[in-house]
Every structure is written in C-alpha cells, then in structure tokens.
Amino acid sequence: MSPWRKRGTATAPPSPSQDEQRVRRRNRLPVEYGPSFSLPAEVEAIVQPLAERVAAMRGRHMVAPEVDALVTATHKAVVDLTRQVAIGEAAGRTRHLTGTDQIAARAALVDAVELPERPATVGAALASVAWGWELVSAAERVSAVLSTRLGGPQVVRGMQWSERVLVALRPVDAAAVALEQRLDRLERATADRARQQAVSPREKALALLASMDLQPLDVLGGGER
C-alpha cells in the first residue's frame, strides 16, 4: 500500500473523457455532463470526420440526404441549447420585474438572441468541409455559458442541464451513425468494383473454370483432340 494513501480510503475513479462519454451515450449508458463538457468539441468530433469523408468521395449526391439530416439535427441541437441558455439568462435579468412585465421582458430577451444560421449543404457545398466548421462555430458561441450552467445547479425548470444536453445530442448521434453507415457501404462497394476491375478477363475465366473443376485449354501445346 502506498504510504501516501490512508488505510481504508478508496480513490475516486477517473472521470471519463468526452470521447468515452460519447460512446456511453450512444450505447444508452448513464452519462453525467459537468462544466468540462465542450459543445464545440463535441460537434467537431461528430461532424468533421464525416465532412472530410464526404468531401473526399466521388458521387457525393448519394449521401446528400444523410448529410442534410445531420446538419439539420446538429443545427437544431445548437439552437435548442442556445434558447435554453437564453431562457435561464433572461430569468436572472428580470427578477426585479413582476407579472406581465416580467413575462414580456423574458420573452423579448429570448427572442432578441441572434441564433446561428443553418449551413448550406446543396451542390458544391458538399465538396467542402466548411459546413462542418460552421456548425462548430455556432456551438462555440454558446459554449462558455453552457459550461457554466453545467457547473451550477443541475435541476432547472424540472430538468437537469446534463439531461438537456443528452436530449439535444441524441438526434445528432442518430443522424451521424446513419451517414457513417451509408459512407461505409458506398466505400465497400467502390473497393469491390476496384478489385473486380483489377482482375483480367483471363483470371476471371481461370477462376470460373476452377469452380467447375475444368482444366484450361492448352491450345499452344497441342491440347486435347
């Protein structure tokens, strides 16, 4: 036993990394987010590798619906969390008001928040990874205040802030997995076609004859008569 460890005291398990938390979240295991959670880092980890794969492929139009679904889900997650943060901030700013004045002021403060625009994913936009970075930039704007909320009182208006993040990110996970699976299938099909094209007609014929237990003709050497 270490001389620096008190007898009978247990060391706390290390906190899971954000990557580990993502795996747990996708496997529907319990996840608790705290102030170290970074929304832009989460968006980047989910979106950018997929954006790079899409930009590098031929026939990008074949994944356009899946890309559109991912962008829509991610943009909505960022907007929803931004609005929820704004609602909390508005409540704090209007405590001195009462009645209808307070209600109107809170609504006005929330409505006045500038929300991020949805990135374009039409046509040539898929050839660039800019749409992914635009989503990361949108998440960056609300990141600091969201981290503060995750480090403060967890239960607000009947729901924990950690749970709000989970609810916002689950559609993003679903869309990301769908795009990833679509890309995997297309890449496998492309690799299969490349392998088939690399095989010469003679090699294909020899393989067919072997499967039928037939010997190739030896025309140059005389062969059968």
PDB file of C-alpha atoms in Angstrom:
ATOM      1  CA  MET A   1       0.000   0.000   0.000  1.00  0.00           C
ATOM      2  CA  SER A   2       1.239   3.483  -0.821  1.00  0.00           C
ATOM      3  CA  PRO A   3       2.445   5.378   2.274  1.00  0.00           C
ATOM      4  CA  TRP A   4       0.508   8.402   0.985  1.00  0.00           C
ATOM      5  CA  ARG A   5      -2.838   6.601   0.938  1.00  0.00           C
ATOM      6  CA  LYS A   6      -4.835   6.406   4.139  1.00  0.00           C
ATOM      7  CA  ARG A   7      -5.818   2.912   5.131  1.00  0.00           C
ATOM      8  CA  GLY A   8      -9.437   2.183   4.280  1.00  0.00           C
ATOM      9  CA  THR A   9      -9.949   5.127   1.898  1.00  0.00           C
ATOM     10  CA  ALA A  10     -10.929   4.454  -1.710  1.00  0.00           C
ATOM     11  CA  THR A  11      -9.645   6.557  -4.562  1.00  0.00           C
ATOM     12  CA  ALA A  12     -12.262   8.084  -6.838  1.00  0.00           C
ATOM     13  CA  PRO A  13     -12.414   6.563 -10.321  1.00  0.00           C
ATOM     14  CA  PRO A  14     -11.065   8.819 -13.067  1.00  0.00           C
ATOM     15  CA  SER A  15     -13.656  10.903 -14.868  1.00  0.00           C
ATOM     16  CA  PRO A  16     -14.438   9.571 -18.352  1.00  0.00           C
ATOM     17  CA  SER A  17     -13.190  11.607 -21.269  1.00  0.00           C
ATOM     18  CA  GLN A  18     -15.643  13.314 -23.600  1.00  0.00           C
ATOM     19  CA  ASP A  19     -14.922  10.643 -26.230  1.00  0.00           C
ATOM     20  CA  GLU A  20     -15.727   7.924 -23.695  1.00  0.00           C
ATOM     21  CA  GLN A  21     -18.901   9.735 -22.697  1.00  0.00           C
ATOM     22  CA  ARG A  22     -19.945   9.846 -26.356  1.00  0.00           C
ATOM     23  CA  VAL A  23     -19.582   6.077 -26.628  1.00  0.00           C
ATOM     24  CA  ARG A  24     -21.601   5.616 -23.442  1.00  0.00           C
ATOM     25  CA  ARG A  25     -24.274   7.999 -24.702  1.00  0.00           C
ATOM     26  CA  ARG A  26     -24.625   6.140 -27.983  1.00  0.00           C
ATOM     27  CA  ASN A  27     -24.925   2.870 -26.080  1.00  0.00           C
ATOM     28  CA  ARG A  28     -27.659   4.372 -23.893  1.00  0.00           C
ATOM     29  CA  LEU A  29     -25.495   4.138 -20.776  1.00  0.00           C
ATOM     30  CA  PRO A  30     -25.694   6.744 -17.997  1.00  0.00           C
ATOM     31  CA  VAL A  31     -23.768   9.938 -18.711  1.00  0.00           C
ATOM     32  CA  GLU A  32     -23.398  12.975 -16.478  1.00  0.00           C
ATOM     33  CA  TYR A  33     -22.006  16.146 -18.045  1.00  0.00           C
ATOM     34  CA  GLY A  34     -20.235  18.768 -15.979  1.00  0.00           C
ATOM     35  CA  PRO A  35     -18.527  22.109 -16.620  1.00  0.00           C
ATOM     36  CA  SER A  36     -15.662  20.447 -18.509  1.00  0.00           C
ATOM     37  CA  PHE A  37     -18.034  19.469 -21.321  1.00  0.00           C
ATOM     38  CA  SER A  38     -17.348  21.381 -24.539  1.00  0.00           C
ATOM     39  CA  LEU A  39     -20.190  21.628 -27.042  1.00  0.00           C
ATOM     40  CA  PRO A  40     -17.972  22.793 -29.951  1.00  0.00           C
ATOM     41  CA  ALA A  41     -15.524  19.949 -29.272  1.00  0.00           C
ATOM     42  CA  GLU A  42     -18.442  17.508 -29.324  1.00  0.00           C
ATOM     43  CA  VAL A  43     -19.803  18.885 -32.585  1.00  0.00           C
ATOM     44  CA  GLU A  44     -16.335  18.825 -34.157  1.00  0.00           C
ATOM     45  CA  ALA A  45     -15.696  15.221 -33.083  1.00  0.00           C
ATOM     46  CA  ILE A  46     -19.010  14.079 -34.541  1.00  0.00           C
ATOM     47  CA  VAL A  47     -19.281  16.171 -37.696  1.00  0.00           C
ATOM     48  CA  GLN A  48     -15.804  16.944 -39.044  1.00  0.00           C
ATOM     49  CA  PRO A  49     -14.585  13.371 -39.737  1.00  0.00           C
ATOM     50  CA  LEU A  50     -17.791  12.755 -41.688  1.00  0.00           C
ATOM     51  CA  ALA A  51     -17.497  16.067 -43.554  1.00  0.00           C
ATOM     52  CA  GLU A  52     -13.965  15.117 -44.599  1.00  0.00           C
ATOM     53  CA  ARG A  53     -15.102  11.700 -45.836  1.00  0.00           C
ATOM     54  CA  VAL A  54     -17.919  13.265 -47.856  1.00  0.00           C
ATOM     55  CA  ALA A  55     -15.609  15.874 -49.384  1.00  0.00           C
ATOM     56  CA  ALA A  56     -13.127  13.170 -50.420  1.00  0.00           C
ATOM     57  CA  MET A  57     -15.644  10.873 -52.122  1.00  0.00           C
ATOM     58  CA  ARG A  58     -16.978  10.744 -55.650  1.00  0.00           C
ATOM     59  CA  GLY A  59     -20.727  10.780 -56.123  1.00  0.00           C
ATOM     60  CA  ARG A  60     -21.399  12.953 -53.099  1.00  0.00           C
ATOM     61  CA  HIS A  61     -25.005  13.342 -54.186  1.00  0.00           C
ATOM     62  CA  MET A  62     -25.576   9.766 -53.000  1.00  0.00           C
ATOM     63  CA  VAL A  63     -25.145  10.856 -49.362  1.00  0.00           C
ATOM     64  CA  ALA A  64     -26.818  14.264 -49.690  1.00  0.00           C
ATOM     65  CA  PRO A  65     -29.966  13.207 -47.757  1.00  0.00           C
ATOM     66  CA  GLU A  66     -27.895  11.840 -44.861  1.00  0.00           C
ATOM     67  CA  VAL A  67     -25.696  14.951 -44.770  1.00  0.00           C
ATOM     68  CA  ASP A  68     -28.794  17.140 -44.793  1.00  0.00           C
ATOM     69  CA  ALA A  69     -30.249  15.176 -41.870  1.00  0.00           C
ATOM     70  CA  LEU A  70     -27.015  15.512 -39.870  1.00  0.00           C
ATOM     71  CA  VAL A  71     -26.767  19.255 -40.469  1.00  0.00           C
ATOM     72  CA  THR A  72     -30.427  19.735 -39.560  1.00  0.00           C
ATOM     73  CA  ALA A  73     -30.085  17.725 -36.328  1.00  0.00           C
ATOM     74  CA  THR A  74     -26.853  19.439 -35.274  1.00  0.00           C
ATOM     75  CA  HIS A  75     -28.131  22.920 -36.058  1.00  0.00           C
ATOM     76  CA  LYS A  76     -31.316  22.201 -34.117  1.00  0.00           C
ATOM     77  CA  ALA A  77     -29.327  20.919 -31.128  1.00  0.00           C
ATOM     78  CA  VAL A  78     -27.233  24.089 -31.027  1.00  0.00           C
ATOM     79  CA  VAL A  79     -30.285  26.323 -31.434  1.00  0.00           C
ATOM     80  CA  ASP A  80     -32.256  24.467 -28.758  1.00  0.00           C
ATOM     81  CA  LEU A  81     -29.411  24.676 -26.235  1.00  0.00           C
ATOM     82  CA  THR A  82     -28.850  28.345 -27.105  1.00  0.00           C
ATOM     83  CA  ARG A  83     -32.505  29.119 -26.462  1.00  0.00           C
ATOM     84  CA  GLN A  84     -32.498  27.182 -23.175  1.00  0.00           C
ATOM     85  CA  VAL A  85     -29.425  29.075 -22.004  1.00  0.00           C
ATOM     86  CA  ALA A  86     -31.112  32.326 -23.064  1.00  0.00           C
ATOM     87  CA  ILE A  87     -34.242  31.452 -21.084  1.00  0.00           C
ATOM     88  CA  GLY A  88     -32.114  30.940 -17.977  1.00  0.00           C
ATOM     89  CA  GLU A  89     -30.237  34.195 -18.540  1.00  0.00           C
ATOM     90  CA  ALA A  90     -33.488  36.091 -19.122  1.00  0.00           C
ATOM     91  CA  ALA A  91     -34.930  34.778 -15.869  1.00  0.00           C
ATOM     92  CA  GLY A  92     -31.948  36.167 -13.973  1.00  0.00           C
ATOM     93  CA  ARG A  93     -32.129  39.546 -15.719  1.00  0.00           C
ATOM     94  CA  THR A  94     -35.827  40.083 -14.967  1.00  0.00           C
ATOM     95  CA  ARG A  95     -36.084  39.114 -11.309  1.00  0.00           C
ATOM     96  CA  HIS A  96     -36.795  42.727 -10.388  1.00  0.00           C
ATOM     97  CA  LEU A  97     -39.927  42.711 -12.559  1.00  0.00           C
ATOM     98  CA  THR A  98     -43.286  41.172 -11.771  1.00  0.00           C
ATOM     99  CA  GLY A  99     -46.403  39.950 -13.512  1.00  0.00           C
ATOM    100  CA  THR A 100     -46.924  40.613 -17.205  1.00  0.00           C
ATOM    101  CA  ASP A 101     -43.920  42.950 -17.375  1.00  0.00           C
ATOM    102  CA  GLN A 102     -41.635  40.125 -16.297  1.00  0.00           C
ATOM    103  CA  ILE A 103     -43.196  37.670 -18.757  1.00  0.00           C
ATOM    104  CA  ALA A 104     -42.948  40.160 -21.639  1.00  0.00           C
ATOM    105  CA  ALA A 105     -39.364  41.111 -20.802  1.00  0.00           C
ATOM    106  CA  ARG A 106     -38.231  37.476 -20.602  1.00  0.00           C
ATOM    107  CA  ALA A 107     -39.845  36.663 -23.935  1.00  0.00           C
ATOM    108  CA  ALA A 108     -38.286  39.723 -25.558  1.00  0.00           C
ATOM    109  CA  LEU A 109     -34.813  38.896 -24.247  1.00  0.00           C
ATOM    110  CA  VAL A 110     -35.043  35.355 -25.600  1.00  0.00           C
ATOM    111  CA  ASP A 111     -36.464  36.448 -28.951  1.00  0.00           C
ATOM    112  CA  ALA A 112     -33.688  39.046 -29.321  1.00  0.00           C
ATOM    113  CA  VAL A 113     -30.956  36.401 -29.168  1.00  0.00           C
ATOM    114  CA  GLU A 114     -29.234  36.029 -32.545  1.00  0.00           C
ATOM    115  CA  LEU A 115     -29.455  32.356 -33.464  1.00  0.00           C
ATOM    116  CA  PRO A 116     -26.942  30.699 -35.825  1.00  0.00           C
ATOM    117  CA  GLU A 117     -27.958  30.133 -39.426  1.00  0.00           C
ATOM    118  CA  ARG A 118     -28.118  26.658 -40.851  1.00  0.00           C
ATOM    119  CA  PRO A 119     -25.129  25.873 -43.107  1.00  0.00           C
ATOM    120  CA  ALA A 120     -25.819  25.238 -46.771  1.00  0.00           C
ATOM    121  CA  THR A 121     -25.359  21.661 -47.963  1.00  0.00           C
ATOM    122  CA  VAL A 122     -26.570  21.973 -51.552  1.00  0.00           C
ATOM    123  CA  GLY A 123     -24.492  21.124 -54.614  1.00  0.00           C
ATOM    124  CA  ALA A 124     -20.864  22.213 -54.405  1.00  0.00           C
ATOM    125  CA  ALA A 125     -21.135  22.791 -50.636  1.00  0.00           C
ATOM    126  CA  LEU A 126     -20.636  19.049 -50.106  1.00  0.00           C
ATOM    127  CA  ALA A 127     -17.206  19.244 -51.723  1.00  0.00           C
ATOM    128  CA  SER A 128     -16.053  21.432 -48.836  1.00  0.00           C
ATOM    129  CA  VAL A 129     -15.810  20.786 -45.109  1.00  0.00           C
ATOM    130  CA  ALA A 130     -16.971  24.347 -44.404  1.00  0.00           C
ATOM    131  CA  TRP A 131     -20.453  23.231 -43.361  1.00  0.00           C
ATOM    132  CA  GLY A 132     -18.940  21.233 -40.519  1.00  0.00           C
ATOM    133  CA  TRP A 133     -16.835  24.129 -39.272  1.00  0.00           C
ATOM    134  CA  GLU A 134     -19.859  26.428 -39.434  1.00  0.00           C
ATOM    135  CA  LEU A 135     -21.658  24.109 -37.027  1.00  0.00           C
ATOM    136  CA  VAL A 136     -18.624  24.063 -34.733  1.00  0.00           C
ATOM    137  CA  SER A 137     -18.509  27.866 -34.808  1.00  0.00           C
ATOM    138  CA  ALA A 138     -22.213  28.045 -33.937  1.00  0.00           C
ATOM    139  CA  ALA A 139     -21.640  25.748 -30.953  1.00  0.00           C
ATOM    140  CA  GLU A 140     -18.670  27.842 -29.823  1.00  0.00           C
ATOM    141  CA  ARG A 141     -20.888  30.891 -29.295  1.00  0.00           C
ATOM    142  CA  VAL A 142     -22.920  29.233 -26.538  1.00  0.00           C
ATOM    143  CA  SER A 143     -20.178  27.008 -25.143  1.00  0.00           C
ATOM    144  CA  ALA A 144     -18.957  29.145 -22.233  1.00  0.00           C
ATOM    145  CA  VAL A 145     -22.404  29.901 -20.802  1.00  0.00           C
ATOM    146  CA  LEU A 146     -23.490  26.286 -21.257  1.00  0.00           C
ATOM    147  CA  SER A 147     -20.422  25.071 -19.344  1.00  0.00           C
ATOM    148  CA  THR A 148     -21.298  27.491 -16.546  1.00  0.00           C
ATOM    149  CA  ARG A 149     -24.813  26.090 -16.428  1.00  0.00           C
ATOM    150  CA  LEU A 150     -23.459  22.532 -16.292  1.00  0.00           C
ATOM    151  CA  GLY A 151     -21.313  23.540 -13.331  1.00  0.00           C
ATOM    152  CA  GLY A 152     -24.138  25.214 -11.435  1.00  0.00           C
ATOM    153  CA  PRO A 153     -27.435  23.948 -10.026  1.00  0.00           C
ATOM    154  CA  GLN A 154     -28.295  20.958 -12.159  1.00  0.00           C
ATOM    155  CA  VAL A 155     -32.084  20.929 -11.867  1.00  0.00           C
ATOM    156  CA  VAL A 156     -33.667  23.920 -13.593  1.00  0.00           C
ATOM    157  CA  ARG A 157     -37.347  24.030 -14.524  1.00  0.00           C
ATOM    158  CA  GLY A 158     -37.692  20.343 -13.746  1.00  0.00           C
ATOM    159  CA  MET A 159     -34.818  19.044 -15.908  1.00  0.00           C
ATOM    160  CA  GLN A 160     -31.110  18.682 -15.302  1.00  0.00           C
ATOM    161  CA  TRP A 161     -28.797  20.607 -17.612  1.00  0.00           C
ATOM    162  CA  SER A 162     -26.884  17.388 -18.268  1.00  0.00           C
ATOM    163  CA  GLU A 163     -30.112  15.765 -19.418  1.00  0.00           C
ATOM    164  CA  ARG A 164     -30.850  18.742 -21.679  1.00  0.00           C
ATOM    165  CA  VAL A 165     -27.524  18.177 -23.429  1.00  0.00           C
ATOM    166  CA  LEU A 166     -28.259  14.468 -23.805  1.00  0.00           C
ATOM    167  CA  VAL A 167     -31.703  15.117 -25.267  1.00  0.00           C
ATOM    168  CA  ALA A 168     -30.248  17.640 -27.736  1.00  0.00           C
ATOM    169  CA  LEU A 169     -27.439  15.337 -28.889  1.00  0.00           C
ATOM    170  CA  ARG A 170     -29.355  12.078 -29.372  1.00  0.00           C
ATOM    171  CA  PRO A 171     -30.818  13.072 -32.779  1.00  0.00           C
ATOM    172  CA  VAL A 172     -27.323  14.210 -33.792  1.00  0.00           C
ATOM    173  CA  ASP A 173     -25.947  10.776 -32.882  1.00  0.00           C
ATOM    174  CA  ALA A 174     -28.668   9.035 -34.875  1.00  0.00           C
ATOM    175  CA  ALA A 175     -28.037  11.171 -37.968  1.00  0.00           C
ATOM    176  CA  ALA A 176     -24.254  10.775 -37.668  1.00  0.00           C
ATOM    177  CA  VAL A 177     -24.475   6.990 -37.390  1.00  0.00           C
ATOM    178  CA  ALA A 178     -26.810   6.851 -40.421  1.00  0.00           C
ATOM    179  CA  LEU A 179     -24.354   8.902 -42.516  1.00  0.00           C
ATOM    180  CA  GLU A 180     -21.394   6.851 -41.314  1.00  0.00           C
ATOM    181  CA  GLN A 181     -23.113   3.581 -42.223  1.00  0.00           C
ATOM    182  CA  ARG A 182     -24.079   4.949 -45.649  1.00  0.00           C
ATOM    183  CA  LEU A 183     -20.487   6.047 -46.296  1.00  0.00           C
ATOM    184  CA  ASP A 184     -19.187   2.639 -45.184  1.00  0.00           C
ATOM    185  CA  ARG A 185     -21.493   0.826 -47.624  1.00  0.00           C
ATOM    186  CA  LEU A 186     -20.546   3.083 -50.523  1.00  0.00           C
ATOM    187  CA  GLU A 187     -16.831   2.798 -49.772  1.00  0.00           C
ATOM    188  CA  ARG A 188     -17.076  -1.003 -49.622  1.00  0.00           C
ATOM    189  CA  ALA A 189     -18.914  -1.039 -52.960  1.00  0.00           C
ATOM    190  CA  THR A 190     -16.255   1.205 -54.508  1.00  0.00           C
ATOM    191  CA  ALA A 191     -13.476  -1.043 -53.210  1.00  0.00           C
ATOM    192  CA  ASP A 192     -15.242  -4.146 -54.549  1.00  0.00           C
ATOM    193  CA  ARG A 193     -15.586  -2.585 -58.007  1.00  0.00           C
ATOM    194  CA  ALA A 194     -11.924  -1.604 -57.989  1.00  0.00           C
ATOM    195  CA  ARG A 195     -10.901  -5.161 -57.123  1.00  0.00           C
ATOM    196  CA  GLN A 196     -13.094  -6.591 -59.871  1.00  0.00           C
ATOM    197  CA  GLN A 197     -11.708  -4.171 -62.448  1.00  0.00           C
ATOM    198  CA  ALA A 198      -8.158  -5.094 -61.417  1.00  0.00           C
ATOM    199  CA  VAL A 199      -8.781  -8.759 -62.347  1.00  0.00           C
ATOM    200  CA  SER A 200      -8.044  -9.546 -66.000  1.00  0.00           C
ATOM    201  CA  PRO A 201     -10.558 -11.436 -68.185  1.00  0.00           C
ATOM    202  CA  ARG A 202      -8.179 -14.460 -68.244  1.00  0.00           C
ATOM    203  CA  GLU A 203      -8.006 -14.511 -64.418  1.00  0.00           C
ATOM    204  CA  LYS A 204     -11.800 -14.388 -64.240  1.00  0.00           C
ATOM    205  CA  ALA A 205     -12.027 -17.231 -66.760  1.00  0.00           C
ATOM    206  CA  LEU A 206      -9.498 -19.350 -64.857  1.00  0.00           C
ATOM    207  CA  ALA A 207     -11.425 -18.798 -61.614  1.00  0.00           C
ATOM    208  CA  LEU A 208     -14.660 -19.862 -63.303  1.00  0.00           C
ATOM    209  CA  LEU A 209     -13.062 -22.987 -64.764  1.00  0.00           C
ATOM    210  CA  ALA A 210     -11.597 -23.885 -61.387  1.00  0.00           C
ATOM    211  CA  SER A 211     -15.013 -23.595 -59.766  1.00  0.00           C
ATOM    212  CA  MET A 212     -16.331 -26.047 -62.418  1.00  0.00           C
ATOM    213  CA  ASP A 213     -13.373 -28.418 -61.989  1.00  0.00           C
ATOM    214  CA  LEU A 214     -12.313 -27.865 -65.625  1.00  0.00           C
ATOM    215  CA  GLN A 215      -8.780 -27.545 -66.939  1.00  0.00           C
ATOM    216  CA  PRO A 216      -7.990 -24.653 -69.301  1.00  0.00           C
ATOM    217  CA  LEU A 217      -7.300 -25.446 -72.955  1.00  0.00           C
ATOM    218  CA  ASP A 218      -3.650 -25.988 -73.905  1.00  0.00           C
ATOM    219  CA  VAL A 219      -4.054 -24.802 -77.486  1.00  0.00           C
ATOM    220  CA  LEU A 220      -0.467 -23.714 -77.940  1.00  0.00           C
ATOM    221  CA  GLY A 221       0.826 -27.020 -76.638  1.00  0.00           C
ATOM    222  CA  GLY A 222      -1.479 -29.228 -78.721  1.00  0.00           C
ATOM    223  CA  GLY A 223      -4.225 -29.792 -76.146  1.00  0.00           C
ATOM    224  CA  GLU A 224      -6.956 -32.396 -76.470  1.00  0.00           C
ATOM    225  CA  ARG A 225      -8.131 -33.614 -79.852  1.00  0.00           C
TER     226      ARG A 225
END
